[in-house]
Short mmCIF file of C-alpha atoms in Angstrom, two decimals:
data_model
loop_
_atom_site.label_atom_id
_atom_site.label_comp_id
_atom_site.label_asym_id
_atom_site.label_seq_id
_atom_site.Cartn_x
_atom_site.Cartn_y
_atom_site.Cartn_z
CA MET A 594 27.22 -13.46 -9.32
CA ASN A 595 27.49 -9.71 -10.38
CA ASN A 596 23.59 -8.03 -9.33
CA SER A 597 22.85 -8.48 -12.71
CA ASN A 598 23.21 -11.56 -13.43
CA PHE A 599 21.29 -12.57 -10.17
CA SER A 600 18.69 -10.12 -11.50
CA ASN A 601 18.46 -11.96 -14.78
CA HIS A 602 17.91 -15.30 -12.50
CA PHE A 603 15.63 -14.61 -10.28
CA ILE A 604 13.32 -13.10 -12.52
CA LEU A 605 13.32 -16.39 -14.93
CA LEU A 606 12.78 -18.37 -11.88
CA LEU A 607 9.96 -16.95 -11.38
CA LEU A 608 8.78 -16.92 -14.55
CA PHE A 609 9.04 -20.88 -14.88
CA PHE A 610 7.35 -21.14 -11.70
CA ILE A 611 4.44 -18.49 -11.47
CA SER A 612 3.72 -16.93 -14.89
CA PRO A 613 0.64 -18.71 -16.71
CA SER A 614 0.22 -21.05 -19.59
CA LEU A 615 1.66 -18.94 -23.46
CA SER A 616 0.13 -21.85 -25.22
CA GLU A 617 -2.84 -21.80 -23.40
CA GLN A 618 -3.60 -18.07 -22.79
CA SER A 619 -2.14 -15.67 -26.40
CA PHE A 620 -3.71 -12.63 -25.15
CA ARG A 621 -0.12 -11.15 -22.77
CA PRO A 622 -1.79 -7.47 -20.85
CA LYS A 623 0.42 -4.22 -20.40
CA ALA A 624 -1.00 -4.34 -16.94
CA LEU A 625 -3.26 -5.34 -14.74
CA VAL A 626 -5.90 -3.78 -11.60
CA LEU A 627 -7.64 -4.95 -8.98
CA PRO A 628 -10.34 -2.97 -7.45
CA VAL A 629 -9.89 -1.24 -4.01
CA THR A 630 -12.44 -0.39 -1.41
CA LYS A 631 -12.50 1.03 2.50
CA ASP A 632 -13.62 -0.78 5.71
CA SER A 633 -15.90 1.69 6.87
CA SER A 634 -15.79 0.49 10.31
CA THR A 635 -11.58 -0.67 10.33
CA LEU A 636 -10.44 1.23 7.90
CA GLN A 637 -9.48 -1.32 5.91
CA TYR A 638 -8.06 -1.02 2.09
CA ILE A 639 -10.06 -4.03 0.88
CA THR A 640 -10.46 -6.10 -1.94
CA GLN A 641 -11.44 -9.23 -3.88
CA ILE A 642 -8.90 -11.80 -6.05
CA ASN A 643 -9.96 -14.37 -7.84
CA GLN A 644 -8.71 -17.71 -6.98
CA ARG A 645 -8.96 -21.50 -6.59
CA THR A 646 -10.49 -24.29 -9.84
CA PRO A 647 -13.28 -23.51 -9.72
CA LEU A 648 -12.57 -19.60 -9.52
CA LEU A 649 -14.06 -17.95 -6.32
CA PRO A 650 -13.23 -14.62 -5.11
CA LEU A 651 -11.12 -13.96 -1.98
CA THR A 652 -11.90 -11.23 -0.24
CA LEU A 653 -8.44 -9.71 1.23
CA VAL A 654 -6.87 -6.96 3.21
CA LEU A 655 -3.87 -4.59 1.04
CA ASP A 656 -1.16 -4.40 3.04
CA LEU A 657 0.87 -2.30 1.25
CA GLY A 658 4.44 -3.42 2.75
CA GLY A 659 3.20 -6.29 3.37
CA GLN A 660 5.29 -9.95 2.37
CA PHE A 661 3.50 -12.28 -0.04
CA GLN A 662 -0.65 -13.38 -0.41
CA TRP A 663 -2.17 -15.51 3.04
CA LEU A 664 -4.97 -16.30 3.77
CA ASN A 665 -6.56 -19.52 5.47
CA CYS A 666 -7.44 -22.56 3.64
CA HIS A 667 -8.24 -24.86 6.35
CA ASN A 668 -11.25 -24.25 6.18
CA ASN A 669 -13.50 -24.74 2.70
CA TYR A 670 -11.30 -24.37 0.91
CA VAL A 671 -11.55 -26.22 -2.13
CA SER A 672 -9.77 -26.28 -5.17
CA SER A 673 -8.15 -29.44 -7.87
CA THR A 674 -5.41 -27.27 -8.27
CA TYR A 675 -3.80 -26.82 -4.70
CA ARG A 676 -0.48 -27.74 -3.91
CA PRO A 677 1.37 -26.95 -1.58
CA ILE A 678 5.36 -26.98 -2.45
CA ARG A 679 7.84 -29.06 -0.88
CA CYS A 680 10.66 -28.24 1.74
CA ARG A 681 14.58 -27.12 -0.35
CA SER A 682 12.19 -26.47 -3.81
CA ALA A 683 13.05 -23.60 -5.91
CA GLN A 684 10.15 -21.91 -4.58
CA CYS A 685 11.07 -22.27 -1.38
CA SER A 686 14.40 -20.96 -2.31
CA LEU A 687 12.31 -17.99 -3.99
CA ALA A 688 9.66 -17.46 -0.82
CA GLY A 689 13.01 -16.84 1.04
CA ALA A 690 11.57 -19.49 3.59
CA ASN A 691 13.64 -21.81 6.04
CA ALA A 692 11.31 -23.92 7.63
CA CYS A 693 9.75 -26.95 6.46
CA ILE A 694 6.39 -27.93 8.68
CA ASN A 695 4.16 -31.38 8.39
CA ASN A 696 4.43 -33.17 5.16
CA ASN A 697 7.85 -32.15 4.15
CA THR A 698 6.17 -28.54 3.92
CA CYS A 699 8.13 -25.83 2.82
CA GLY A 700 7.13 -23.14 5.76
CA LEU A 701 6.52 -19.19 6.03
CA THR A 702 5.66 -16.93 8.94
CA PRO A 703 2.31 -15.19 7.78
CA ASP A 704 2.05 -11.78 9.57
CA ASN A 705 -0.94 -9.96 10.62
CA THR A 706 0.67 -6.69 10.67
CA VAL A 707 -2.68 -5.13 11.94
CA THR A 708 -2.31 -6.75 15.23
CA HIS A 709 1.42 -7.36 15.02
CA THR A 710 1.43 -11.34 14.99
CA ALA A 711 2.43 -13.56 12.72
CA THR A 712 2.41 -17.73 13.21
CA SER A 713 3.56 -20.75 11.24
CA GLY A 714 1.64 -21.59 7.55
CA GLU A 715 3.10 -23.48 4.30
CA LEU A 716 3.67 -22.09 1.62
CA ALA A 717 1.54 -23.54 -1.88
CA GLN A 718 0.52 -22.98 -5.25
CA ASP A 719 -2.91 -22.24 -6.38
CA VAL A 720 -5.01 -20.53 -9.93
CA VAL A 721 -5.47 -16.32 -10.17
CA SER A 722 -7.13 -14.51 -11.96
CA ILE A 723 -7.64 -10.68 -12.62
CA GLN A 724 -8.13 -8.58 -14.27
CA SER A 725 -6.31 -6.98 -17.42
CA THR A 726 -6.09 -2.80 -18.24
CA ASN A 727 -5.24 -0.32 -20.74
CA GLY A 728 -5.29 1.98 -18.38
CA PHE A 729 -8.15 3.40 -19.59
CA TYR A 730 -10.24 1.27 -18.25
CA SER A 731 -10.40 -2.15 -17.11
CA GLY A 732 -10.21 -5.17 -19.71
CA ARG A 733 -10.61 -9.37 -20.12
CA SER A 734 -9.50 -11.97 -16.68
CA VAL A 735 -6.37 -13.38 -17.18
CA THR A 736 -4.58 -16.17 -15.23
CA VAL A 737 -1.20 -17.45 -13.23
CA SER A 738 -1.46 -21.14 -12.90
CA ARG A 739 0.52 -21.45 -10.29
CA PHE A 740 0.78 -18.22 -8.29
CA LEU A 741 2.26 -18.59 -4.98
CA PHE A 742 0.96 -17.69 -0.99
CA SER A 743 0.48 -19.35 2.06
CA CYS A 744 -1.65 -21.42 3.93
CA ALA A 745 -2.71 -19.80 8.29
CA PRO A 746 -5.15 -20.83 10.62
CA ALA A 747 -8.34 -19.21 11.09
CA SER A 748 -6.09 -17.56 13.99
CA LEU A 749 -4.99 -15.54 12.55
CA LEU A 750 -7.87 -13.29 10.56
CA GLN A 751 -8.74 -11.85 13.80
CA GLY A 752 -8.36 -7.86 13.97
CA LEU A 753 -9.50 -8.04 10.65
CA ALA A 754 -11.75 -6.34 8.56
CA SER A 755 -15.51 -9.02 8.27
CA GLY A 756 -15.92 -11.02 6.47
CA VAL A 757 -12.12 -11.13 4.62
CA SER A 758 -10.13 -14.42 4.17
CA GLY A 759 -6.52 -12.88 4.77
CA MET A 760 -3.59 -10.78 2.92
CA ALA A 761 -2.60 -9.14 0.31
CA GLY A 762 1.01 -8.15 0.48
CA LEU A 763 2.14 -6.28 -2.10
CA GLY A 764 5.78 -5.90 -0.43
CA ARG A 765 9.47 -5.61 -1.30
CA THR A 766 10.31 -9.50 -2.08
CA LYS A 767 9.73 -12.07 -5.02
CA ILE A 768 6.89 -13.41 -3.95
CA SER A 769 4.47 -11.14 -3.04
CA LEU A 770 1.94 -9.30 -5.45
CA PRO A 771 3.80 -6.84 -7.87
CA SER A 772 6.47 -9.29 -8.68
CA GLN A 773 4.72 -12.23 -9.00
CA PHE A 774 2.33 -10.42 -11.67
CA ALA A 775 5.26 -8.01 -12.78
CA SER A 776 7.09 -11.62 -13.66
CA ALA A 777 4.40 -13.69 -14.60
CA PHE A 778 3.17 -11.16 -18.13
CA SER A 779 6.88 -10.14 -18.15
CA PHE A 780 5.57 -6.52 -16.83
CA HIS A 781 7.73 -3.17 -15.52
CA ARG A 782 8.69 -3.60 -12.14
CA LYS A 783 6.28 -1.72 -11.06
CA PHE A 784 3.11 -0.64 -8.95
CA ALA A 785 0.02 2.27 -8.06
CA ILE A 786 -1.75 2.57 -5.84
CA CYS A 787 -4.26 5.38 -5.84
CA PHE A 788 -7.40 5.19 -2.44
CA SER A 789 -10.15 7.56 -1.13
CA ALA A 790 -12.75 7.26 1.56
CA SER A 791 -14.49 3.98 -0.88
CA ASN A 792 -13.40 3.37 -3.81
CA GLY A 793 -10.07 2.81 -5.23
CA VAL A 794 -6.97 0.48 -7.33
CA VAL A 795 -3.68 -0.88 -7.42
CA PHE A 796 -2.01 -1.62 -10.49
CA PHE A 797 0.53 -3.51 -11.63
CA GLY A 798 2.83 -2.67 -14.74
CA ASP A 799 3.06 0.59 -15.81
CA GLY A 800 0.73 3.23 -16.75
CA PRO A 801 -1.58 5.53 -17.90
CA TYR A 802 -3.47 5.46 -15.03
CA VAL A 803 -6.56 7.77 -16.00
CA PHE A 804 -9.24 9.37 -14.09
CA ARG A 805 -11.98 10.31 -15.08
CA GLY A 806 -13.16 14.17 -14.81
CA ASN A 807 -15.43 14.30 -11.57
CA GLN A 808 -18.06 16.13 -13.31
CA GLY A 809 -19.56 16.75 -17.00
CA GLY A 810 -17.14 18.13 -19.49
CA VAL A 811 -13.72 17.60 -17.42
CA PRO A 812 -11.17 16.10 -18.90
CA ASN A 813 -9.71 13.18 -18.17
CA VAL A 814 -6.20 13.78 -16.09
CA ASP A 815 -3.84 10.51 -16.99
CA ALA A 816 -2.27 10.71 -13.42
CA SER A 817 0.49 9.18 -14.34
CA LYS A 818 2.15 12.23 -15.55
CA LEU A 819 1.58 13.65 -12.25
CA LEU A 820 4.30 12.56 -10.47
CA THR A 821 7.33 14.10 -8.29
CA PHE A 822 9.98 11.37 -7.94
CA THR A 823 12.14 10.83 -4.80
CA PRO A 824 13.92 7.22 -3.69
CA LEU A 825 12.78 4.53 -1.87
CA ILE A 826 14.81 3.52 1.12
CA THR A 827 15.68 0.22 2.70
CA ASN A 828 15.41 -0.30 6.53
CA PRO A 829 18.31 -3.07 6.83
CA VAL A 830 16.21 -4.16 9.61
CA SER A 831 13.06 -6.60 9.24
CA THR A 832 9.75 -4.75 10.98
CA ALA A 833 7.50 -7.74 10.57
CA SER A 834 5.54 -9.29 14.13
CA ALA A 835 8.48 -12.54 12.47
CA PHE A 836 11.89 -12.07 11.27
CA SER A 837 15.08 -13.82 10.62
CA LYS A 838 18.42 -11.65 12.07
CA GLY A 839 19.38 -10.43 9.08
CA GLU A 840 16.44 -9.72 6.64
CA SER A 841 15.52 -6.12 5.75
CA SER A 842 12.20 -4.79 5.61
CA THR A 843 10.11 -5.48 2.86
CA GLU A 844 8.09 -1.96 3.91
CA TYR A 845 8.61 1.31 2.09
CA PHE A 846 10.62 4.08 3.21
CA ILE A 847 11.44 7.47 2.52
CA GLY A 848 13.81 9.75 3.32
CA VAL A 849 12.01 12.79 4.73
CA LYS A 850 14.55 15.41 6.18
CA SER A 851 12.50 17.75 7.54
CA ILE A 852 8.37 19.53 8.47
CA LYS A 853 7.12 22.01 7.52
CA ILE A 854 4.09 23.31 8.53
CA ASP A 855 2.70 26.71 6.53
CA GLU A 856 6.59 26.90 5.43
CA LYS A 857 8.11 27.36 8.11
CA VAL A 858 10.48 23.98 9.57
CA VAL A 859 9.27 23.04 13.17
CA ALA A 860 12.21 21.74 15.44
CA ILE A 861 12.49 18.72 16.04
CA ASN A 862 15.09 16.17 16.44
CA ALA A 863 16.16 15.13 13.06
CA SER A 864 17.98 12.23 14.04
CA LEU A 865 14.41 10.24 15.08
CA LEU A 866 13.94 10.76 10.74
CA SER A 867 17.17 8.39 9.89
CA ILE A 868 17.28 4.46 10.64
CA ASP A 869 19.93 3.89 13.03
CA SER A 870 21.46 0.19 12.75
CA ASN A 871 18.24 -1.53 14.55
CA GLY A 872 16.16 -0.67 12.04
CA VAL A 873 14.62 2.20 13.26
CA GLY A 874 13.51 6.05 12.71
CA GLY A 875 13.14 7.03 9.59
CA THR A 876 9.52 7.30 6.98
CA LYS A 877 6.88 4.68 6.33
CA ILE A 878 3.78 4.49 3.67
CA SER A 879 1.69 1.88 5.29
CA THR A 880 -2.69 1.06 4.66
CA ILE A 881 -2.77 -0.77 8.04
CA ASN A 882 -2.83 2.50 10.12
CA PRO A 883 -5.27 5.11 9.03
CA TYR A 884 -3.75 8.29 10.44
CA THR A 885 -0.04 9.07 10.25
CA VAL A 886 1.22 8.08 13.08
CA LEU A 887 4.17 10.19 15.16
CA GLU A 888 6.80 9.57 17.52
CA SER A 889 5.69 11.51 20.98
CA SER A 890 8.36 14.47 20.31
CA ILE A 891 7.90 14.93 17.19
CA TYR A 892 3.52 15.06 17.31
CA LYS A 893 4.64 17.46 20.14
CA ALA A 894 5.97 19.97 17.56
CA VAL A 895 3.85 19.29 14.48
CA THR A 896 0.66 19.60 16.62
CA GLU A 897 2.15 22.52 17.91
CA ALA A 898 3.16 24.06 15.88
CA PHE A 899 0.28 22.76 13.70
CA ILE A 900 -1.85 24.73 16.39
CA SER A 901 0.76 27.84 16.32
CA ALA A 902 -0.15 28.52 12.26
CA ALA A 903 -4.22 27.92 12.89
CA ASP A 904 -4.27 30.46 15.93
CA SER A 905 -2.93 32.92 13.98
CA ARG A 906 -5.58 31.97 11.13
CA ASN A 907 -7.52 33.03 13.79
CA ILE A 908 -9.03 29.06 13.67
CA THR A 909 -10.80 28.20 16.62
CA MET A 910 -9.85 25.04 19.47
CA THR A 911 -12.42 23.30 20.33
CA ASP A 912 -12.87 19.76 22.74
CA SER A 913 -10.79 16.94 21.57
CA TYR A 914 -12.56 14.32 19.56
CA ALA A 915 -11.68 10.55 19.99
CA PRO A 916 -9.48 9.87 19.19
CA PHE A 917 -7.92 12.72 17.85
CA LYS A 918 -6.76 15.25 20.54
CA VAL A 919 -6.25 18.33 18.40
CA CYS A 920 -9.70 19.84 17.26
CA PHE A 921 -10.86 23.31 15.85
CA ASP A 922 -14.39 24.73 14.68
CA SER A 923 -15.44 24.09 10.83
CA GLU A 924 -18.14 26.49 11.37
CA ASP A 925 -15.90 29.20 10.37
CA VAL A 926 -13.26 27.47 7.88
CA GLU A 927 -13.40 27.60 4.38
CA GLY A 928 -13.70 24.66 2.37
CA THR A 929 -11.78 24.05 -1.80
CA ARG A 930 -11.29 22.03 -3.53
CA LEU A 931 -8.18 21.10 -1.64
CA GLY A 932 -10.14 20.89 1.50
CA LYS A 933 -10.39 23.58 4.12
CA THR A 934 -8.37 26.33 4.59
CA VAL A 935 -6.27 24.75 7.07
CA PRO A 936 -1.90 25.05 7.56
CA THR A 937 -0.52 23.51 5.12
CA ILE A 938 1.61 20.51 6.67
CA GLU A 939 4.78 19.96 3.95
CA LEU A 940 6.87 16.90 3.74
CA VAL A 941 10.82 18.11 2.69
CA LEU A 942 12.24 14.47 1.21
CA GLN A 943 16.05 13.73 0.59
CA ASN A 944 16.39 14.87 -2.97
CA GLY A 945 15.05 18.36 -2.46
CA VAL A 946 11.07 17.51 -4.18
CA SER A 947 8.40 18.29 -0.93
CA TRP A 948 4.77 16.11 -0.26
CA SER A 949 1.88 19.30 -0.06
CA ILE A 950 -0.44 17.98 2.49
CA PHE A 951 -4.37 20.26 2.44
CA GLY A 952 -6.71 19.66 4.81
CA ALA A 953 -8.11 17.06 2.59
CA ASN A 954 -5.14 15.07 4.00
CA SER A 955 -4.90 16.79 7.71
CA MET A 956 -8.32 17.76 8.72
CA VAL A 957 -11.25 14.47 9.37
CA ASN A 958 -14.84 15.98 9.27
CA ILE A 959 -16.37 15.30 12.52
CA ASN A 960 -19.47 16.42 12.18
CA ASP A 961 -20.72 20.19 11.02
CA LEU A 962 -18.70 21.53 13.67
CA THR A 963 -15.60 19.44 14.42
CA MET A 964 -12.90 19.12 12.25
CA CYS A 965 -9.83 17.11 14.01
CA LEU A 966 -6.37 17.19 12.81
CA GLY A 967 -5.58 13.02 11.64
CA VAL A 968 -2.15 12.52 13.03
CA MET A 969 -2.24 10.16 16.08
CA ASP A 970 0.34 9.95 19.15
CA GLY A 971 3.05 6.79 18.24
CA GLY A 972 4.87 7.48 21.44
CA GLU A 973 7.98 7.23 23.07
CA ASN A 974 10.00 4.70 21.63
CA PRO A 975 7.89 3.44 18.57
CA THR A 976 9.87 1.25 15.42
CA THR A 977 9.48 3.80 12.80
CA SER A 978 9.26 7.69 13.95
CA VAL A 979 6.87 8.84 11.23
CA VAL A 980 4.65 6.48 9.66
CA LEU A 981 2.31 8.35 6.49
CA GLY A 982 -1.03 6.33 7.69
CA GLY A 983 -3.90 5.87 4.83
CA TYR A 984 -5.78 9.53 5.03
CA GLN A 985 -2.55 10.97 4.18
CA ILE A 986 -2.62 8.84 0.92
CA ASP A 987 -5.92 9.04 0.04
CA ASN A 988 -6.78 10.53 -3.33
CA HIS A 989 -2.50 10.53 -4.26
CA LEU A 990 -1.55 8.54 -6.76
CA LEU A 991 1.68 6.45 -5.60
CA GLN A 992 4.17 4.85 -7.36
CA PHE A 993 6.01 2.03 -6.84
CA ASP A 994 9.27 1.26 -8.99
CA LEU A 995 11.18 -1.50 -7.71
CA ALA A 996 13.51 -1.57 -9.91
CA THR A 997 14.84 1.52 -10.13
CA SER A 998 13.41 1.63 -6.16
CA ARG A 999 11.75 4.62 -6.15
CA LEU A 1000 8.85 6.72 -5.58
CA GLY A 1001 6.10 8.67 -7.24
CA PHE A 1002 3.61 10.66 -6.27
CA SER A 1003 0.94 12.75 -7.52
CA PRO A 1004 -0.53 16.64 -5.85
CA LEU A 1005 -4.09 15.72 -4.27
CA LEU A 1006 -5.83 14.62 -7.76
CA PHE A 1007 -9.18 16.99 -6.24
CA ALA A 1008 -6.24 19.71 -8.23
CA TYR A 1009 -7.57 18.48 -11.46
CA GLN A 1010 -11.15 17.96 -10.74
CA THR A 1011 -11.00 14.17 -9.91
CA GLU A 1012 -10.22 11.46 -7.35
CA CYS A 1013 -8.94 8.18 -7.24
CA ILE A 1014 -12.65 6.76 -7.54
CA TYR A 1015 -13.05 7.17 -11.13
CA PHE A 1016 -11.14 4.89 -12.57
CA ASN A 1017 -13.41 3.34 -15.25
CA ILE A 1018 -13.19 -0.15 -12.67
CA THR A 1019 -16.04 -1.89 -14.81
CA SER A 1020 -16.21 -0.96 -18.42
CA SER A 1021 -14.52 -3.35 -21.27
CA PRO A 1022 -12.92 -2.71 -24.25
#
């Protein structure tokens, strides 16, 4: 079967198994939206999805590279529409499951990517409800009647924010949230995230993605028109806590070719920026890591270059402030719309475009006198050399196009006098 026929067959399968009953639901949304908050204790991104019959809100940790939605449904999960998925069924095949567990049920391996713990869980389906959007504001709710997810034991919740029921995976699989929603409502296979230190959104479907101006008289901004594009790279080896031989990673990797600080190339071992045959190396985007994490030699080179560039600007170093090692006196450093005027970190990508990280995304304000570089030392020989964490992606719109395998990323939205908290999530048409 050629790739085109396989893709068409896969989409038809998804439509059959997870689509809403069209005779009961005549309204066809163009896109969907989920509200997001950042937990102040764990710095995890949290969302709510209405699920079960009758519908009740489930609080979940968002995992950009997660394989699927999993939750603890063994305690107090009561729903008249819950159905376990049987072994060797088409849904089981769609989920990529290769195990049978209790009562001939299809088995998956839900993964807590915060604690790097995986366990056995059953594949199931139930009703899910989510808000529609036209890109300017949220609208009426729509339902998917046969949404696929995995159950997991309560022990897998360890390390997650208080009160959550599980994790919502947005990764590159056939049963992740973006894939299921796109197929249920015949969307383009795209989704976008826009987070901040407090609130944000996930969009499923194509733009526009319009954010209000943050001051009176400032025009609204369609952030989808600000995107610069770069290819998404497939890591041929899974980065999950548990996986079978031959599985590729479901996380989102991009091709960083070099790193510059104040336009000067940082001297690093460039081979670490490529993914080898064992799946080691490269650069991925993560919503699980609160801050960017660099392999030790890259961390050393980047921080030394940053300190040198800061010194040339007469920015004074101070004592470290855990968990950060590189900190500065911020009292005399000018603040702008893009944050403190510190050296600019630039990621040069494989197609010649660059992702610039300004003070708002590089410096963590500790108090009125101290700011620290929000980058962590990942140690020697980590699986991934560069992990772009939550702090560095905040207030950028990131669009993931699964059909064309490319990432669109906006400049820092502060430059346009808006930010990710300003999508009108509470309005209705």
